[in-house]
Coordinates of C-alpha atoms and ligand atoms in Angstrom, one line a residue:
M1 CA 11.7 -29.3 24.0
E2 CA 10.9 -25.8 25.4
N3 CA 9.3 -23.3 23.0
S4 CA 8.2 -26.1 20.6
I5 CA 5.1 -27.7 19.5
T6 CA 4.4 -31.4 19.2
M7 CA 2.3 -32.7 16.4
I8 CA 0.9 -36.2 15.9
D9 CA 0.2 -37.5 12.5
N10 CA -2.9 -39.6 12.9
R11 CA -2.3 -41.4 9.6
T12 CA 0.9 -42.9 11.0
G13 CA 0.9 -42.3 14.7
K14 CA 4.3 -40.5 14.4
K15 CA 5.1 -37.6 16.7
Y16 CA 7.0 -34.5 15.6
D17 CA 8.5 -31.6 17.6
F18 CA 8.8 -28.3 15.9
P19 CA 10.6 -25.2 17.3
I20 CA 8.5 -22.1 17.7
M21 CA 10.1 -18.8 16.6
Y22 CA 9.2 -15.4 18.1
G23 CA 9.4 -11.8 17.1
T24 CA 9.3 -8.9 19.4
Y25 CA 6.1 -9.9 21.1
P26 CA 5.8 -13.5 22.3
T27 CA 2.0 -13.3 22.2
Y28 CA 1.8 -11.8 18.7
G29 CA 3.2 -13.5 15.6
A30 CA 4.8 -16.6 17.1
A31 CA 5.4 -19.1 14.2
I32 CA 6.6 -22.4 13.2
R33 CA 8.6 -22.8 10.0
A34 CA 6.3 -24.2 7.3
A35 CA 9.3 -26.1 5.8
D36 CA 9.4 -28.1 9.0
L37 CA 6.1 -29.6 8.1
R38 CA 7.8 -31.4 5.2
Q39 CA 9.2 -33.9 7.7
I40 CA 5.6 -35.2 8.1
K41 CA 5.3 -38.0 5.7
V42 CA 3.3 -41.2 5.3
S43 CA 6.0 -43.0 3.4
E44 CA 9.6 -42.4 2.2
D45 CA 8.5 -41.2 -1.2
D46 CA 5.9 -38.9 0.2
F47 CA 6.7 -35.2 -0.6
G48 CA 5.8 -34.2 2.9
L49 CA 3.0 -32.0 4.3
L50 CA 2.3 -28.5 3.0
S51 CA 0.4 -25.8 4.7
Y52 CA -2.5 -24.6 2.6
D53 CA -3.2 -20.8 2.9
V54 CA -5.0 -19.1 0.1
G55 CA -4.4 -15.3 0.3
F56 CA -1.8 -15.8 3.0
L57 CA -4.4 -15.4 5.8
N58 CA -2.0 -17.0 8.3
T59 CA 1.4 -17.1 6.7
A60 CA 4.4 -14.9 7.8
S61 CA 6.3 -14.5 4.6
C62 CA 9.3 -12.8 6.2
Q63 CA 10.8 -11.4 9.4
S64 CA 10.4 -7.6 9.4
A65 CA 11.4 -4.8 11.7
I66 CA 9.7 -2.0 9.8
T67 CA 6.0 -1.8 10.7
F68 CA 4.0 -3.3 13.5
I69 CA 0.2 -3.7 13.4
D70 CA -1.9 -5.3 16.1
G71 CA -5.2 -5.5 14.2
E72 CA -7.3 -6.6 17.2
K73 CA -6.2 -3.6 19.2
G74 CA -6.1 -1.1 16.3
I75 CA -2.3 -0.4 16.7
L76 CA 0.0 0.8 14.0
R77 CA 3.7 1.7 14.5
Y78 CA 6.5 2.5 12.2
R79 CA 9.8 1.4 13.6
G80 CA 8.2 1.4 17.1
Y81 CA 6.7 4.9 16.9
P82 CA 2.9 5.1 17.2
I83 CA 1.3 6.4 14.1
E84 CA -0.7 8.9 16.1
E85 CA 2.6 10.6 17.3
L86 CA 4.2 10.6 13.8
A87 CA 1.0 12.0 12.3
T88 CA 1.0 14.9 14.7
K89 CA 4.7 15.6 15.3
A90 CA 6.7 14.5 12.2
S91 CA 7.0 15.5 8.6
Y92 CA 6.7 13.1 5.7
H93 CA 10.4 13.4 5.0
E94 CA 11.2 12.4 8.6
V95 CA 8.9 9.4 8.4
A96 CA 10.3 8.4 5.0
Y97 CA 13.8 8.5 6.5
L98 CA 12.7 6.6 9.5
L99 CA 11.1 3.8 7.5
L100 CA 14.2 3.4 5.4
H101 CA 16.9 3.8 8.0
G102 CA 15.2 2.5 11.2
E103 CA 15.9 5.8 13.1
L104 CA 14.5 9.3 13.0
P105 CA 17.0 11.6 11.2
K106 CA 19.1 14.2 13.1
A107 CA 18.9 17.8 11.8
D108 CA 21.9 17.4 9.4
Q109 CA 20.7 14.0 8.2
L110 CA 17.2 15.4 7.4
K111 CA 18.8 18.3 5.5
E112 CA 20.9 16.0 3.4
W113 CA 18.0 13.7 2.8
T114 CA 15.8 16.6 1.7
Q115 CA 18.5 17.9 -0.6
K116 CA 19.0 14.5 -2.2
I117 CA 15.2 14.1 -2.9
N118 CA 15.0 17.6 -4.3
Y119 CA 18.0 17.0 -6.5
H120 CA 16.3 14.0 -8.2
A121 CA 12.8 15.5 -8.6
L122 CA 13.1 16.2 -12.3
I123 CA 12.3 13.4 -14.8
H124 CA 14.1 12.9 -18.1
E125 CA 12.5 14.8 -21.0
N126 CA 12.0 11.5 -22.9
M127 CA 9.6 10.5 -20.2
K128 CA 7.4 13.4 -21.1
K129 CA 7.2 12.2 -24.7
F130 CA 6.4 8.7 -23.4
M131 CA 3.5 10.1 -21.3
D132 CA 2.3 12.2 -24.3
G133 CA 1.5 8.9 -26.0
F134 CA -1.3 8.1 -23.7
L135 CA -4.9 9.0 -24.6
Y136 CA -6.2 12.1 -23.0
D137 CA -8.6 10.1 -20.8
A138 CA -6.0 7.4 -19.7
H139 CA -6.3 6.6 -16.0
P140 CA -3.4 8.3 -14.2
M141 CA -2.7 5.1 -12.3
G142 CA -2.1 3.3 -15.6
I143 CA 0.2 6.1 -16.7
L144 CA 2.1 6.0 -13.3
V145 CA 2.6 2.3 -13.4
S146 CA 3.9 2.3 -17.0
T147 CA 6.1 5.4 -16.6
V148 CA 7.7 4.0 -13.4
A149 CA 8.4 0.8 -15.3
A150 CA 9.9 2.8 -18.1
L151 CA 12.4 4.5 -15.7
S152 CA 14.1 1.1 -15.7
T153 CA 15.2 1.7 -19.3
L154 CA 16.8 5.0 -18.3
Y155 CA 18.9 3.6 -15.5
P156 CA 20.5 0.3 -16.7
Q157 CA 23.0 0.5 -13.9
A158 CA 20.1 0.1 -11.5
R159 CA 20.2 -3.7 -12.2
N160 CA 23.3 -3.9 -10.1
I161 CA 21.2 -4.3 -7.1
N162 CA 23.7 -6.1 -5.0
D163 CA 25.6 -2.9 -4.5
A164 CA 24.1 -1.0 -1.6
N165 CA 25.1 2.4 -3.0
V166 CA 23.4 1.7 -6.3
R167 CA 20.2 0.7 -4.4
K168 CA 20.3 3.9 -2.4
L169 CA 20.6 6.1 -5.5
Q170 CA 17.5 4.4 -7.1
M171 CA 15.6 4.9 -3.8
Y172 CA 16.3 8.7 -3.9
R173 CA 15.3 8.8 -7.5
L174 CA 12.0 6.8 -7.0
I175 CA 10.9 8.8 -3.9
A176 CA 11.8 12.1 -5.7
K177 CA 10.3 11.3 -9.1
M178 CA 7.0 9.7 -8.0
P179 CA 5.2 13.0 -7.3
T180 CA 6.5 14.5 -10.6
I181 CA 5.3 11.6 -12.6
A182 CA 2.0 11.6 -10.8
A183 CA 1.4 15.3 -11.3
F184 CA 2.4 15.0 -15.0
A185 CA 0.0 12.1 -15.4
Y186 CA -2.8 14.4 -14.1
R187 CA -1.8 17.4 -16.2
H188 CA -1.7 15.2 -19.3
S189 CA -5.3 14.0 -18.5
I190 CA -6.6 17.6 -18.4
G191 CA -4.5 18.8 -21.3
M192 CA -2.5 21.3 -19.2
P193 CA 1.2 22.0 -19.6
Y194 CA 3.5 20.1 -17.2
V195 CA 4.8 22.0 -14.3
Y196 CA 8.4 21.4 -13.3
P197 CA 9.2 20.8 -9.6
D198 CA 9.9 23.8 -7.3
T199 CA 12.3 22.4 -4.8
E200 CA 12.0 25.4 -2.5
L201 CA 8.7 24.0 -1.5
S202 CA 8.1 21.0 0.8
Y203 CA 7.6 17.5 -0.6
T204 CA 3.8 17.9 -0.5
G205 CA 3.8 21.7 -1.2
N206 CA 5.8 21.0 -4.4
F207 CA 3.3 18.2 -5.3
L208 CA 0.4 20.6 -4.9
Y209 CA 2.3 23.2 -7.0
M210 CA 2.9 20.7 -9.8
M211 CA -0.7 19.6 -9.7
F212 CA -2.6 22.9 -9.5
R213 CA -0.4 25.8 -10.7
R214 CA -2.1 27.7 -13.4
M215 CA -0.9 31.2 -14.3
E216 CA 0.3 32.4 -10.9
I217 CA 3.9 33.8 -10.9
K218 CA 4.5 32.2 -7.5
Y219 CA 2.0 29.5 -6.5
Q220 CA 1.8 29.2 -2.7
P221 CA 0.2 26.1 -1.4
N222 CA -2.3 26.6 1.4
P223 CA -0.4 25.6 4.6
V224 CA -3.3 23.8 6.1
L225 CA -3.8 21.7 3.0
E226 CA -0.1 21.2 2.6
R227 CA 0.1 19.8 6.2
A228 CA -3.0 17.7 5.6
L229 CA -1.4 16.1 2.6
D230 CA 1.8 15.5 4.6
V231 CA -0.3 13.7 7.3
L232 CA -2.1 11.7 4.6
F233 CA 1.3 10.7 3.1
I234 CA 2.6 9.7 6.6
L235 CA -0.5 7.5 7.2
H236 CA 0.0 5.8 3.8
A237 CA 3.8 5.4 4.0
D238 CA 3.8 1.7 5.0
H239 CA 1.5 -1.1 6.1
E240 CA 3.7 -4.2 6.5
Q241 CA 3.0 -7.2 4.3
N242 CA -0.1 -6.0 2.4
C243 CA -0.9 -7.0 -1.2
S244 CA 1.4 -4.4 -2.8
A245 CA 4.3 -4.8 -0.4
N246 CA 4.0 -8.5 -1.0
A247 CA 4.1 -7.8 -4.8
M248 CA 7.3 -5.7 -4.2
R249 CA 9.0 -8.5 -2.3
S250 CA 7.7 -11.2 -4.6
V251 CA 8.8 -9.5 -7.8
G252 CA 11.9 -8.2 -6.1
S253 CA 12.9 -11.7 -5.0
S254 CA 13.8 -12.6 -8.6
L255 CA 16.3 -9.7 -8.4
P256 CA 15.2 -7.2 -11.1
D257 CA 15.9 -3.5 -10.8
P258 CA 13.6 -1.7 -8.4
Y259 CA 11.8 0.3 -11.0
V260 CA 9.9 -2.7 -12.4
S261 CA 9.4 -4.0 -8.9
I262 CA 7.8 -0.7 -7.9
A263 CA 5.7 -0.8 -11.0
A264 CA 4.5 -4.2 -10.0
A265 CA 3.7 -3.0 -6.5
A266 CA 1.8 0.0 -7.8
A267 CA -0.1 -2.3 -10.1
A268 CA -1.1 -4.4 -7.1
L269 CA -2.2 -1.2 -5.3
Y270 CA -4.4 -0.2 -8.2
G271 CA -7.1 -2.9 -7.5
P272 CA -10.3 -1.8 -5.8
L273 CA -9.7 -4.1 -2.8
H274 CA -6.4 -2.3 -2.0
G275 CA -5.4 1.2 -3.0
G276 CA -8.2 1.6 -5.5
A277 CA -10.7 1.5 -2.6
N278 CA -10.8 5.2 -1.9
E279 CA -11.8 5.9 -5.5
Q280 CA -14.6 3.3 -5.0
V281 CA -15.7 4.9 -1.8
L282 CA -16.4 8.2 -3.6
R283 CA -18.2 6.4 -6.3
M284 CA -20.2 4.5 -3.7
L285 CA -21.1 7.7 -1.8
R286 CA -22.2 9.4 -5.0
E287 CA -24.3 6.3 -5.9
I288 CA -26.0 6.4 -2.5
G289 CA -26.6 10.1 -3.1
N290 CA -28.8 10.8 -0.1
I291 CA -28.8 10.0 3.6
N292 CA -32.3 8.4 3.2
N293 CA -30.8 5.8 0.8
V294 CA -28.2 4.6 3.4
P295 CA -30.3 1.8 5.0
A296 CA -31.2 0.3 1.6
Y297 CA -27.5 0.3 0.5
I298 CA -26.4 -1.3 3.7
K299 CA -29.1 -4.0 3.1
R300 CA -27.5 -4.7 -0.3
A301 CA -24.1 -5.0 1.3
K302 CA -25.4 -7.5 3.9
S303 CA -27.1 -9.6 1.2
G304 CA -23.7 -10.0 -0.4
E305 CA -24.7 -8.1 -3.5
L306 CA -21.9 -5.5 -2.9
R307 CA -19.3 -4.5 -0.4
L308 CA -19.2 -1.3 1.6
M309 CA -16.1 0.2 0.1
G310 CA -13.7 1.6 2.8
F311 CA -15.0 -0.9 5.3
G312 CA -13.3 -4.0 6.6
H313 CA -9.6 -5.0 6.6
R314 CA -7.6 -8.2 6.5
V315 CA -5.7 -7.2 9.6
Y316 CA -7.7 -4.6 11.5
K317 CA -10.5 -6.1 13.4
N318 CA -11.0 -2.8 15.2
Y319 CA -11.2 0.8 14.0
D320 CA -8.3 1.5 11.6
P321 CA -6.1 4.0 13.6
R322 CA -5.4 5.8 10.3
A323 CA -9.2 6.3 9.7
K324 CA -9.5 7.8 13.2
I325 CA -6.8 10.4 12.5
L326 CA -8.4 11.3 9.1
K327 CA -11.9 11.6 10.5
K328 CA -10.6 14.3 12.8
M329 CA -8.4 15.9 10.2
A330 CA -11.3 16.2 7.8
E331 CA -12.8 19.0 9.9
E332 CA -9.6 21.1 9.7
V333 CA -9.5 20.6 5.9
F334 CA -13.1 21.5 5.5
E335 CA -12.5 24.8 7.4
V336 CA -10.4 25.8 4.4
T337 CA -12.1 24.1 1.5
G338 CA -15.7 24.3 2.7
K339 CA -17.6 21.2 3.7
N340 CA -17.7 18.2 1.4
E341 CA -21.4 17.3 1.3
L342 CA -20.4 13.6 1.1
L343 CA -19.1 13.8 4.7
D344 CA -22.6 13.7 6.2
L345 CA -23.4 10.7 4.1
A346 CA -20.2 9.0 5.1
L347 CA -20.9 9.7 8.8
E348 CA -24.4 8.3 8.5
L349 CA -23.2 5.2 6.7
E350 CA -20.6 4.6 9.4
R351 CA -23.1 5.2 12.2
I352 CA -25.6 2.7 10.8
A353 CA -23.0 0.1 9.9
L354 CA -21.3 0.2 13.3
E355 CA -24.7 -0.5 15.0
D356 CA -25.5 -3.4 12.7
D357 CA -25.0 -7.0 13.7
Y358 CA -23.7 -8.0 10.3
F359 CA -20.8 -5.6 10.6
I360 CA -20.3 -6.1 14.4
K361 CA -20.1 -9.8 14.0
R362 CA -17.5 -9.6 11.2
K363 CA -15.6 -6.8 12.9
L364 CA -15.9 -4.6 9.9
Y365 CA -14.9 -1.0 10.7
P366 CA -14.0 2.0 8.5
N367 CA -10.5 1.7 7.1
V368 CA -8.1 4.4 5.9
D369 CA -9.8 4.7 2.5
F370 CA -13.2 5.6 4.0
Y371 CA -12.2 9.2 4.8
S372 CA -9.2 9.8 2.7
G373 CA -11.2 10.1 -0.5
I374 CA -13.6 12.7 0.9
I375 CA -10.6 14.8 2.0
Y376 CA -8.8 14.4 -1.3
Q377 CA -12.0 15.5 -3.1
A378 CA -12.4 18.6 -0.9
M379 CA -8.8 19.4 -1.8
N380 CA -9.7 19.3 -5.5
F381 CA -8.1 16.1 -6.5
P382 CA -10.0 14.2 -9.1
V383 CA -11.2 10.7 -8.1
T384 CA -8.9 9.0 -10.6
M385 CA -5.9 10.5 -8.8
F386 CA -6.8 8.8 -5.5
P387 CA -4.9 5.6 -6.0
V388 CA -2.0 7.7 -7.3
L389 CA -2.1 9.7 -4.1
F390 CA -1.7 6.4 -2.2
A391 CA 1.2 5.2 -4.5
I392 CA 3.4 8.3 -4.0
P393 CA 3.9 8.0 -0.2
R394 CA 3.7 4.1 -0.2
T395 CA 6.8 4.1 -2.5
V396 CA 9.0 4.6 0.5
G397 CA 7.3 1.7 2.3
W398 CA 7.8 -0.6 -0.7
L399 CA 11.5 0.5 -0.8
A400 CA 12.0 -0.2 2.9
Q401 CA 10.5 -3.6 2.4
W402 CA 12.7 -4.3 -0.6
E403 CA 15.9 -3.1 1.2
E404 CA 15.1 -5.3 4.2
M405 CA 14.6 -8.2 1.9
M406 CA 17.8 -7.5 0.0
N407 CA 19.7 -7.7 3.4
D408 CA 17.9 -10.8 4.6
P409 CA 20.3 -13.8 4.7
E410 CA 17.2 -16.1 4.5
Q411 CA 16.0 -14.4 1.3
K412 CA 14.9 -16.7 -1.5
I413 CA 12.9 -16.3 -4.7
A414 CA 9.2 -16.3 -3.9
R415 CA 7.8 -19.5 -5.2
P416 CA 4.7 -20.9 -3.5
R417 CA 3.6 -24.5 -3.8
Q418 CA 0.1 -25.8 -4.7
V419 CA -2.2 -28.6 -3.8
Y420 CA -2.7 -30.1 -7.3
T421 CA -6.3 -31.1 -8.0
G422 CA -6.1 -31.8 -11.8
A423 CA -6.1 -35.0 -13.8
D424 CA -3.8 -37.9 -13.0
C425 CA -1.3 -39.0 -15.6
R426 CA -3.0 -39.9 -18.9
S427 CA -1.9 -40.7 -22.5
F428 CA -2.1 -38.2 -25.3
V429 CA -5.1 -38.7 -27.6
P430 CA -4.5 -37.9 -31.3
L431 CA -6.8 -35.2 -32.8
E432 CA -8.8 -37.6 -35.0
E433 CA -9.5 -40.0 -32.0
R434 CA -10.8 -37.3 -29.7
E435 CA -14.6 -37.5 -28.9
Ligands
CMC501 N1 -18.7 -4.9 3.1 C1 -19.5 -5.9 3.4 N2 -19.1 -7.1 3.8 C2 -17.8 -7.3 3.9 C3 -16.9 -6.3 3.7 C4 -17.4 -5.0 3.2 N3 -16.6 -4.0 2.9 N4 -15.6 -6.7 3.9 C5 -15.7 -8.0 4.3 N5 -17.0 -8.3 4.3 C6 -17.6 -9.6 4.8 C7 -17.4 -10.7 3.7 O1 -18.5 -10.8 2.8 C8 -17.3 -11.9 4.6 O2 -18.5 -12.3 5.0 P1 -18.9 -13.9 5.2 O3 -18.0 -14.3 6.3 O4 -20.3 -13.9 5.5 O5 -18.6 -14.5 3.9 C9 -16.5 -11.4 5.8 O6 -16.8 -10.0 5.9 C10 -15.0 -11.6 5.7 O7 -14.5 -11.0 4.5 P2 -13.3 -11.5 3.7 O8 -13.4 -11.1 2.3 O9 -13.0 -12.9 4.0 O10 -12.1 -10.6 4.4 P3 -10.7 -10.4 3.8 O11 -9.8 -10.2 4.9 O12 -10.4 -11.4 2.8 O13 -10.9 -9.0 3.0 C11 -10.9 -6.7 2.5 C12 -10.4 -7.7 3.5 C13 -10.3 -5.3 2.8 C14 -10.5 -7.1 1.0 C15 -12.5 -6.6 2.5 O14 -12.9 -6.2 3.8 C16 -13.0 -5.7 1.5 O15 -13.3 -6.1 0.3 N6 -13.3 -4.3 1.9 C17 -13.7 -3.4 0.9 C18 -12.6 -2.8 0.1 C19 -11.7 -1.9 0.9 O16 -12.2 -1.0 1.6 N7 -10.4 -2.1 0.8 C20 -9.4 -1.2 1.4 C21 -8.5 -1.9 2.4 S1 -7.7 -0.8 3.4 C22 -6.5 -0.1 2.4 C23 -5.3 -1.0 2.3 O17 -4.6 -1.2 3.2 O18 -5.2 -1.5 1.1

């Protein structure tokens, strides 16, 4: 059989031929169907062979046409377009449209898209009361996750997810309301009145306005910072089957409304190994405090005592292309905001780490979170908002993954197997007889 693989089970001597499936690139992502392995049995009543893959290191959980990453070469593309081109030539709205629809919007499509998002930017007044219930020092990511889940109670018709139009409406709502909820969460945490969206501004301009407006009659976002945020949003919009996208697909596969699935995805993003990493990068840089302390800190990372936050990636075994773009953009931002003194520390940390055998051998390079936090801080975002700033643009990625899953004829509820290692069958022991 051509395009197949032959396996021999040494327990039985039996030979099996399994077809190999291919995606766009024959040399990247060829796969066999794990379910085929079930044919491999030692006896009739044998369940069949499973593949064991903790953390999905080598498991393709779906076929997807949204985002392509070649981690060895440091390549990232959305719908075929290199991230470097999108980051320099497109707006976040264009990229969001592209991710969801598969093609860049024409002028009239972009206009309609923008109008739709603007129309849905307000949130129900009840949501404000809901948010008021959080303690003043509640982490904004906790507020975001809970409030997005609570949107589910406002839109009961959203459960009709087999209707493509119903799905579309919820997507507009989610993309539009995320920045509003995020900004309200921040304003709540500092005891400032909520600022309602100004839809004459761009997606990111409006977000800056809702975050930072104080007493100005007309708040005007700085155009350099507005564009920088747009680029940051583009870079964070999707990243194929990462932990939170996997949560979106996994929760979504039991077919609830998208609000609770997005809440689950945002919860997955919150962890320090995923979207919470940029928050940890800032804490790490502050802890290091001084360039002279860098070698000692790296030594601790090498001994396994801690990890260099913002370093390493499951997929990238090369410089994360997003980090490259951000490293360059940091200079433009600092021209407006003044230099963030943590940048020198970060550059030194990167320089020493990239020359060190431990990091070279393990192919540990700076990832997107290494520089994003420094830029966000220079723009005046508090550290606790960093994962929230990741969740806003990633919402469109989660939705694109969800929509693709909903249209996938092979789609099934996510339900992994296990290799059971517990006790064999035994009889119940009454309480008085237990030793
Ligand atoms: N600092 C020091 N050592 C590290 C680091 C690090 N940041 N990352 C991995 N290693 C070591 C790890 O100890 C292991 O060494 P050994 O082989 O001796 O046991 C080896 O490198 C492989 O690590 P792993 O944990 O098996 O790799 P993984 O693919 O499971 O983990 C990761 C990927 C991103 C969770 C990990 O690199 C990490 O914890 N990085 C720090 C957190 C971080 O920056 N996360 C943001 C990821 S990018 C944003 C996103 O897309 O979510």
